Amino acid sequence: MAVISACSTKGGVGKTTTVMCLADMFARQGGTVAIIDADPNGHVSAWRTRAPEDCRVDVVGGVTERDLLDRIAEAATRYQLVLVDLEGAASQAVTYAIAESDLVLIPTKVSGMDLQEVFRTYEVVRRAEKMLKRVIPARALFTQMSPLMSRVAAHARAEIQAAGVPVLRQEIIQRAAYQSIHFTGLTPAAPGGDLKAAREIAAVLSELLGVLAEGAAQAA
């Protein structure tokens, strides 16, 4: 029963695609998982209608700011993992979800503008920690990476870490497999999926589960 909220104060960073891939990977590894679709665009709900019959990800759609906390709390009692896909903006709903989270995932590209949004999102997490008087782990994740951007990514990683924001080791490379998900419903973990993309998602999931396990051990 762990809750991971994926959020960024900027859209277009691969947040929703990453959430869908992580959820499907976790389900195909034998876990029970639900996605709270709290983004008004409803892309997760649309994906679920296209997903293959063997997809075991449940999606809770039509979630509003008013009932977000109740939906998260209810899902947390039924599933091993709950992923919350939030709108790409700073809002009260984002703050609510962060407050209910065991971990916050902050996807980002490597442009200067995107990195500024990482810092802003991380500050929202820090404010929630002060309000709740408990630690809320957060991790940045580089997405939509090009193999040609390794040097730029290294500088971006150093800048984020220097600001005190932890960054996942695994990066998500820009691949057609991720772009096609919204049309075909097939994630990398599905049969016939892109093996390189599947390995990336599995590595990200492993890191996130490791952070959750560490947090649970410290709380015990």
mmCIF file of C-alpha atoms in Angstrom:
data_model
loop_
_atom_site.group_PDB
_atom_site.id
_atom_site.type_symbol
_atom_site.label_atom_id
_atom_site.label_comp_id
_atom_site.label_asym_id
_atom_site.label_seq_id
_atom_site.Cartn_x
_atom_site.Cartn_y
_atom_site.Cartn_z
ATOM 1 C CA MET A 1 0.000 0.000 0.000
ATOM 2 C CA ALA A 2 2.225 2.774 -1.305
ATOM 3 C CA VAL A 3 1.272 5.984 -3.078
ATOM 4 C CA ILE A 4 3.490 7.612 -5.699
ATOM 5 C CA SER A 5 2.406 10.953 -7.118
ATOM 6 C CA ALA A 6 3.882 12.025 -10.432
ATOM 7 C CA CYS A 7 3.834 15.760 -10.759
ATOM 8 C CA SER A 8 5.468 18.722 -12.397
ATOM 9 C CA THR A 9 4.407 22.330 -12.517
ATOM 10 C CA LYS A 10 5.076 22.133 -16.277
ATOM 11 C CA GLY A 11 3.354 19.920 -18.821
ATOM 12 C CA GLY A 12 4.968 18.040 -21.694
ATOM 13 C CA VAL A 13 7.666 16.269 -19.679
ATOM 14 C CA GLY A 14 6.411 12.707 -20.161
ATOM 15 C CA LYS A 15 4.670 12.471 -16.806
ATOM 16 C CA THR A 16 1.537 10.640 -17.921
ATOM 17 C CA THR A 17 3.354 8.268 -20.277
ATOM 18 C CA THR A 18 5.793 7.350 -17.515
ATOM 19 C CA VAL A 19 2.967 6.661 -15.071
ATOM 20 C CA MET A 20 1.205 4.330 -17.511
ATOM 21 C CA CYS A 21 4.422 2.446 -18.255
ATOM 22 C CA LEU A 22 5.335 2.062 -14.582
ATOM 23 C CA ALA A 23 1.855 0.839 -13.660
ATOM 24 C CA ASP A 24 1.741 -1.746 -16.434
ATOM 25 C CA MET A 25 5.246 -2.960 -15.601
ATOM 26 C CA PHE A 26 4.343 -3.381 -11.925
ATOM 27 C CA ALA A 27 1.152 -5.273 -12.828
ATOM 28 C CA ARG A 28 2.990 -7.584 -15.223
ATOM 29 C CA GLN A 29 5.482 -8.321 -12.455
ATOM 30 C CA GLY A 30 2.566 -9.629 -10.385
ATOM 31 C CA GLY A 31 1.593 -6.600 -8.305
ATOM 32 C CA THR A 32 -1.799 -4.963 -7.891
ATOM 33 C CA VAL A 33 -1.845 -1.383 -9.080
ATOM 34 C CA ALA A 34 -4.208 1.501 -9.773
ATOM 35 C CA ILE A 35 -3.722 4.873 -11.400
ATOM 36 C CA ILE A 36 -5.650 7.842 -10.041
ATOM 37 C CA ASP A 37 -6.308 9.930 -13.153
ATOM 38 C CA ALA A 38 -6.361 13.408 -11.614
ATOM 39 C CA ASP A 39 -5.333 15.207 -14.793
ATOM 40 C CA PRO A 40 -8.352 16.960 -16.372
ATOM 41 C CA ASN A 41 -7.075 15.883 -19.803
ATOM 42 C CA GLY A 42 -7.894 12.270 -18.898
ATOM 43 C CA HIS A 43 -5.116 10.712 -20.965
ATOM 44 C CA VAL A 44 -4.705 7.764 -18.581
ATOM 45 C CA SER A 45 -8.386 6.886 -18.816
ATOM 46 C CA ALA A 46 -8.208 7.115 -22.612
ATOM 47 C CA TRP A 47 -5.148 4.834 -22.651
ATOM 48 C CA ARG A 48 -6.911 2.215 -20.535
ATOM 49 C CA THR A 49 -9.684 1.857 -23.107
ATOM 50 C CA ARG A 50 -7.044 1.019 -25.746
ATOM 51 C CA ALA A 51 -4.909 -1.261 -23.570
ATOM 52 C CA PRO A 52 -4.885 -4.994 -24.433
ATOM 53 C CA GLU A 53 -7.076 -7.483 -22.617
ATOM 54 C CA ASP A 54 -4.195 -8.799 -20.546
ATOM 55 C CA CYS A 55 -3.599 -5.368 -18.974
ATOM 56 C CA ARG A 56 -4.190 -5.578 -15.216
ATOM 57 C CA VAL A 57 -3.968 -1.877 -14.389
ATOM 58 C CA ASP A 58 -7.081 -0.343 -12.834
ATOM 59 C CA VAL A 59 -7.761 3.326 -13.520
ATOM 60 C CA VAL A 60 -9.813 5.607 -11.298
ATOM 61 C CA GLY A 61 -11.022 8.365 -13.601
ATOM 62 C CA GLY A 62 -13.144 11.458 -13.277
ATOM 63 C CA VAL A 63 -11.269 12.530 -10.141
ATOM 64 C CA THR A 64 -11.679 16.142 -9.063
ATOM 65 C CA GLU A 65 -9.890 18.274 -6.505
ATOM 66 C CA ARG A 66 -12.854 17.810 -4.183
ATOM 67 C CA ASP A 67 -12.713 14.004 -4.038
ATOM 68 C CA LEU A 68 -9.008 13.424 -4.751
ATOM 69 C CA LEU A 69 -8.012 12.667 -1.162
ATOM 70 C CA ASP A 70 -10.865 10.178 -0.710
ATOM 71 C CA ARG A 71 -10.009 8.405 -3.974
ATOM 72 C CA ILE A 72 -6.357 8.067 -3.025
ATOM 73 C CA ALA A 73 -7.191 6.805 0.470
ATOM 74 C CA GLU A 74 -9.658 4.254 -0.880
ATOM 75 C CA ALA A 75 -7.269 2.955 -3.537
ATOM 76 C CA ALA A 76 -4.445 2.689 -0.993
ATOM 77 C CA THR A 77 -6.468 0.119 0.950
ATOM 78 C CA ARG A 78 -7.019 -2.068 -2.116
ATOM 79 C CA TYR A 79 -3.787 -1.994 -4.111
ATOM 80 C CA GLN A 80 -0.118 -2.608 -3.430
ATOM 81 C CA LEU A 81 0.782 0.451 -5.472
ATOM 82 C CA VAL A 82 -1.201 3.570 -6.302
ATOM 83 C CA LEU A 83 0.130 5.996 -8.892
ATOM 84 C CA VAL A 84 -1.396 9.473 -9.070
ATOM 85 C CA ASP A 85 -1.213 11.313 -12.386
ATOM 86 C CA LEU A 86 -1.587 15.013 -11.659
ATOM 87 C CA GLU A 87 -2.203 17.979 -13.907
ATOM 88 C CA GLY A 88 0.818 19.825 -15.212
ATOM 89 C CA ALA A 89 0.300 22.936 -13.118
ATOM 90 C CA ALA A 90 0.653 24.160 -9.564
ATOM 91 C CA SER A 91 -2.723 23.664 -7.892
ATOM 92 C CA GLN A 92 -4.370 22.714 -4.634
ATOM 93 C CA ALA A 93 -4.923 19.215 -6.020
ATOM 94 C CA VAL A 94 -1.171 18.781 -6.464
ATOM 95 C CA THR A 95 -0.592 19.813 -2.860
ATOM 96 C CA TYR A 96 -3.293 17.413 -1.646
ATOM 97 C CA ALA A 97 -1.773 14.483 -3.559
ATOM 98 C CA ILE A 98 1.748 15.226 -2.375
ATOM 99 C CA ALA A 99 0.513 15.265 1.210
ATOM 100 C CA GLU A 100 -0.911 11.748 0.739
ATOM 101 C CA SER A 101 2.171 10.379 -1.005
ATOM 102 C CA ASP A 102 4.878 8.029 0.150
ATOM 103 C CA LEU A 103 7.024 9.215 -2.764
ATOM 104 C CA VAL A 104 6.858 12.026 -5.319
ATOM 105 C CA LEU A 105 8.190 11.498 -8.838
ATOM 106 C CA ILE A 106 9.197 14.635 -10.758
ATOM 107 C CA PRO A 107 9.736 13.919 -14.463
ATOM 108 C CA THR A 108 11.729 16.522 -16.384
ATOM 109 C CA LYS A 109 13.516 17.210 -19.627
ATOM 110 C CA VAL A 110 16.988 18.748 -19.524
ATOM 111 C CA SER A 111 16.215 22.269 -20.737
ATOM 112 C CA GLY A 112 16.830 25.167 -18.357
ATOM 113 C CA MET A 113 13.129 25.999 -18.251
ATOM 114 C CA ASP A 114 12.225 22.441 -17.293
ATOM 115 C CA LEU A 115 14.858 22.320 -14.552
ATOM 116 C CA GLN A 116 13.391 25.450 -12.982
ATOM 117 C CA GLU A 117 10.080 23.631 -12.743
ATOM 118 C CA VAL A 118 11.808 20.750 -10.936
ATOM 119 C CA PHE A 119 12.937 23.177 -8.260
ATOM 120 C CA ARG A 120 9.447 24.662 -7.973
ATOM 121 C CA THR A 121 7.820 21.257 -7.672
ATOM 122 C CA TYR A 122 10.403 20.162 -5.106
ATOM 123 C CA GLU A 123 9.646 23.275 -3.069
ATOM 124 C CA VAL A 124 5.972 22.265 -2.977
ATOM 125 C CA VAL A 125 7.084 18.901 -1.556
ATOM 126 C CA ARG A 126 9.234 20.612 1.072
ATOM 127 C CA ARG A 127 6.324 22.833 2.141
ATOM 128 C CA ALA A 128 4.097 19.767 2.483
ATOM 129 C CA GLU A 129 6.744 18.146 4.672
ATOM 130 C CA LYS A 130 6.792 21.131 7.003
ATOM 131 C CA MET A 131 3.021 21.164 7.196
ATOM 132 C CA LEU A 132 2.744 17.430 7.923
ATOM 133 C CA LYS A 133 5.949 17.163 9.973
ATOM 134 C CA ARG A 134 7.069 14.052 8.118
ATOM 135 C CA VAL A 135 9.531 13.239 5.355
ATOM 136 C CA ILE A 136 8.128 12.883 1.820
ATOM 137 C CA PRO A 137 10.825 11.434 -0.457
ATOM 138 C CA ALA A 138 11.016 12.919 -3.955
ATOM 139 C CA ARG A 139 13.014 11.912 -7.009
ATOM 140 C CA ALA A 140 13.578 13.704 -10.296
ATOM 141 C CA LEU A 141 13.570 11.602 -13.466
ATOM 142 C CA PHE A 142 15.078 12.661 -16.791
ATOM 143 C CA THR A 143 12.698 11.866 -19.658
ATOM 144 C CA GLN A 144 12.638 12.224 -23.451
ATOM 145 C CA MET A 145 16.414 11.987 -23.511
ATOM 146 C CA SER A 146 18.499 11.846 -26.683
ATOM 147 C CA PRO A 147 21.728 9.786 -26.708
ATOM 148 C CA LEU A 148 23.380 12.948 -28.049
ATOM 149 C CA MET A 149 22.491 14.856 -24.886
ATOM 150 C CA SER A 150 24.692 12.921 -22.455
ATOM 151 C CA ARG A 151 26.967 15.874 -21.697
ATOM 152 C CA VAL A 152 24.027 18.242 -21.254
ATOM 153 C CA ALA A 153 22.297 15.674 -19.061
ATOM 154 C CA ALA A 154 25.390 15.375 -16.880
ATOM 155 C CA HIS A 155 25.391 19.134 -16.298
ATOM 156 C CA ALA A 156 21.648 19.104 -15.598
ATOM 157 C CA ARG A 157 22.012 16.229 -13.151
ATOM 158 C CA ALA A 158 24.801 18.056 -11.324
ATOM 159 C CA GLU A 159 22.725 21.241 -11.140
ATOM 160 C CA ILE A 160 19.692 19.447 -9.704
ATOM 161 C CA GLN A 161 21.738 17.495 -7.186
ATOM 162 C CA ALA A 162 23.605 20.641 -6.124
ATOM 163 C CA ALA A 163 20.208 22.118 -5.245
ATOM 164 C CA GLY A 164 19.519 19.134 -2.978
ATOM 165 C CA VAL A 165 17.090 17.335 -5.283
ATOM 166 C CA PRO A 166 17.768 13.565 -5.598
ATOM 167 C CA VAL A 167 17.768 12.214 -9.168
ATOM 168 C CA LEU A 168 17.098 8.654 -10.317
ATOM 169 C CA ARG A 169 20.053 6.955 -11.972
ATOM 170 C CA GLN A 170 17.972 5.601 -14.841
ATOM 171 C CA GLU A 171 16.945 7.964 -17.629
ATOM 172 C CA ILE A 172 14.107 7.584 -20.129
ATOM 173 C CA ILE A 173 15.304 7.792 -23.727
ATOM 174 C CA GLN A 174 13.077 9.345 -26.369
ATOM 175 C CA ARG A 175 11.662 6.386 -28.306
ATOM 176 C CA ALA A 176 8.809 5.782 -30.716
ATOM 177 C CA ALA A 177 7.593 3.080 -28.325
ATOM 178 C CA TYR A 178 6.568 5.725 -25.794
ATOM 179 C CA GLN A 179 4.885 7.959 -28.359
ATOM 180 C CA SER A 180 2.804 5.111 -29.765
ATOM 181 C CA ILE A 181 1.300 4.151 -26.403
ATOM 182 C CA HIS A 182 -1.410 6.782 -26.686
ATOM 183 C CA PHE A 183 -2.505 5.350 -30.035
ATOM 184 C CA THR A 184 -2.042 1.601 -29.587
ATOM 185 C CA GLY A 185 -2.410 1.209 -25.820
ATOM 186 C CA LEU A 186 0.670 -1.042 -25.797
ATOM 187 C CA THR A 187 3.312 -0.216 -23.204
ATOM 188 C CA PRO A 188 6.906 -1.513 -23.413
ATOM 189 C CA ALA A 189 6.099 -4.259 -20.887
ATOM 190 C CA ALA A 190 3.310 -5.711 -23.044
ATOM 191 C CA PRO A 191 4.043 -8.765 -25.196
ATOM 192 C CA GLY A 192 5.882 -7.600 -28.287
ATOM 193 C CA GLY A 193 6.836 -4.329 -26.627
ATOM 194 C CA ASP A 194 10.117 -2.477 -27.116
ATOM 195 C CA LEU A 195 12.719 -4.387 -25.062
ATOM 196 C CA LYS A 196 15.043 -1.422 -24.550
ATOM 197 C CA ALA A 197 12.178 0.745 -23.335
ATOM 198 C CA ALA A 198 10.972 -2.090 -21.114
ATOM 199 C CA ARG A 199 14.399 -2.336 -19.484
ATOM 200 C CA GLU A 200 14.352 1.411 -18.836
ATOM 201 C CA ILE A 201 10.940 1.289 -17.205
ATOM 202 C CA ALA A 202 11.859 -1.771 -15.150
ATOM 203 C CA ALA A 203 14.970 0.028 -13.886
ATOM 204 C CA VAL A 204 13.004 3.156 -12.947
ATOM 205 C CA LEU A 205 10.408 1.030 -11.155
ATOM 206 C CA SER A 206 13.123 -0.850 -9.287
ATOM 207 C CA GLU A 207 14.667 2.403 -8.077
ATOM 208 C CA LEU A 208 11.310 3.759 -6.942
ATOM 209 C CA LEU A 209 10.427 0.558 -5.088
ATOM 210 C CA GLY A 210 13.840 0.721 -3.442
ATOM 211 C CA VAL A 211 13.119 4.240 -2.174
ATOM 212 C CA LEU A 212 9.757 3.077 -0.837
ATOM 213 C CA ALA A 213 11.326 0.086 0.912
ATOM 214 C CA GLU A 214 13.951 2.315 2.499
ATOM 215 C CA GLY A 215 11.257 4.693 3.740
ATOM 216 C CA ALA A 216 9.207 1.843 5.161
ATOM 217 C CA ALA A 217 12.252 0.463 6.983
ATOM 218 C CA GLN A 218 13.032 3.830 8.524
ATOM 219 C CA ALA A 219 9.438 4.248 9.670
ATOM 220 C CA ALA A 220 9.338 0.782 11.280
#
